[in-house]
Tab-separated table of C-alpha atoms in Angstrom:
chain	number	residue	atom	x	y	z
A	1174	UNK	CA	-6.238	10.127	-5.820
A	1175	UNK	CA	-9.665	11.560	-4.862
A	1176	UNK	CA	-10.279	12.819	-8.445
A	1177	UNK	CA	-9.253	9.475	-9.885
A	1178	UNK	CA	-11.640	7.559	-7.609
A	1179	UNK	CA	-14.473	9.887	-8.500
A	1180	UNK	CA	-13.755	9.812	-12.237
A	1181	UNK	CA	-13.165	6.035	-12.651
A	1182	UNK	CA	-15.504	4.585	-9.995
A	1183	UNK	CA	-18.164	7.255	-9.624
A	1184	UNK	CA	-17.788	7.058	-5.856
A	1185	UNK	CA	-16.863	9.636	-3.261
A	1186	UNK	CA	-13.662	8.634	-1.443
A	1187	UNK	CA	-13.964	8.029	2.265
A	1188	UNK	CA	-10.923	6.704	4.084
A	1189	UNK	CA	-7.746	4.759	3.600
A	1190	UNK	CA	-6.412	2.188	5.990
A	1191	UNK	CA	-2.685	1.381	6.006
A	1192	UNK	CA	-0.721	-1.308	7.760
A	1193	UNK	CA	3.075	-1.380	7.860
A	1194	UNK	CA	4.968	-4.349	9.045
A	1195	UNK	CA	7.551	-6.890	7.898
A	1196	UNK	CA	7.314	-9.914	5.650
A	1197	UNK	CA	9.701	-12.504	4.182
A	1198	UNK	CA	10.252	-12.255	0.397
A	1199	UNK	CA	8.521	-14.982	-1.587
A	1200	UNK	CA	10.281	-16.341	-4.680
A	1201	UNK	CA	8.628	-13.938	-7.151
A	1202	UNK	CA	9.162	-10.816	-5.022
A	1203	UNK	CA	12.743	-11.861	-4.251
A	1204	UNK	CA	13.631	-12.090	-7.956
A	1205	UNK	CA	12.071	-8.631	-8.705
A	1206	UNK	CA	13.859	-6.939	-5.801
A	1207	UNK	CA	17.132	-8.798	-6.278
A	1208	UNK	CA	17.240	-10.485	-2.863
A	1209	UNK	CA	17.178	-14.029	-1.591
A	1210	UNK	CA	13.880	-15.770	-0.841
A	1211	UNK	CA	12.940	-15.244	2.802
A	1212	UNK	CA	14.809	-11.900	3.049
A	1213	UNK	CA	12.929	-9.607	5.478
A	1214	UNK	CA	11.100	-6.859	3.659
A	1215	UNK	CA	9.083	-3.843	4.797
A	1216	UNK	CA	5.405	-4.531	3.944
A	1217	UNK	CA	2.824	-1.824	3.375
A	1218	UNK	CA	-0.810	-2.785	2.733
A	1219	UNK	CA	-3.484	-0.139	2.004
A	1220	UNK	CA	-7.161	-0.313	1.300
A	1221	UNK	CA	-9.119	2.643	-0.131
A	1222	UNK	CA	-12.829	2.919	0.818
A	1223	UNK	CA	-15.682	4.969	-0.517
A	1224	UNK	CA	-17.793	7.119	1.819
A	1225	UNK	CA	-20.343	4.319	2.147
A	1226	UNK	CA	-17.614	1.830	3.233
A	1227	UNK	CA	-17.322	0.034	-0.162
A	1228	UNK	CA	-13.691	-1.121	-0.639
A	1229	UNK	CA	-12.422	0.431	-3.875
A	1230	UNK	CA	-8.791	-0.647	-4.143
A	1231	UNK	CA	-6.277	-2.676	-2.176
A	1232	UNK	CA	-2.514	-2.209	-2.555
A	1233	UNK	CA	0.266	-4.562	-1.370
A	1234	UNK	CA	3.744	-3.033	-1.411
A	1235	UNK	CA	7.025	-4.666	-0.497
A	1236	UNK	CA	10.264	-2.714	-0.022
A	1237	UNK	CA	13.854	-3.687	0.638
A	1238	UNK	CA	14.912	-2.464	4.082
A	1239	UNK	CA	18.178	-1.193	2.846
A	1240	UNK	CA	16.579	0.954	0.127
A	1241	UNK	CA	13.515	2.587	1.508
A	1242	UNK	CA	12.342	5.797	3.102
A	1243	UNK	CA	8.749	6.228	4.098
A	1244	UNK	CA	7.378	9.688	4.706
A	1245	UNK	CA	3.794	10.769	5.451
A	1246	UNK	CA	1.981	14.090	5.677
A	1247	UNK	CA	-1.496	14.311	7.182
A	1248	UNK	CA	-4.053	17.088	7.226
A	1249	UNK	CA	-5.585	17.369	10.702
A	1250	UNK	CA	-9.317	18.008	10.541
């Protein structure tokens, strides 16, 4: 992702914030995921920032609880 940010935006990537929680499926999301409206979903929201704090990209993901596995690897500095 670092190379993409540098190539497309001309910015040096800084940090990413991520929030994981739950959310009820709205009508549109429910149709896409094949669930009923209001079904609890796992919600992951992320914002990518440049070194200077400029927000570059925000991502909103919704996952069915019965079909998801989240895994993370972090490099400790």
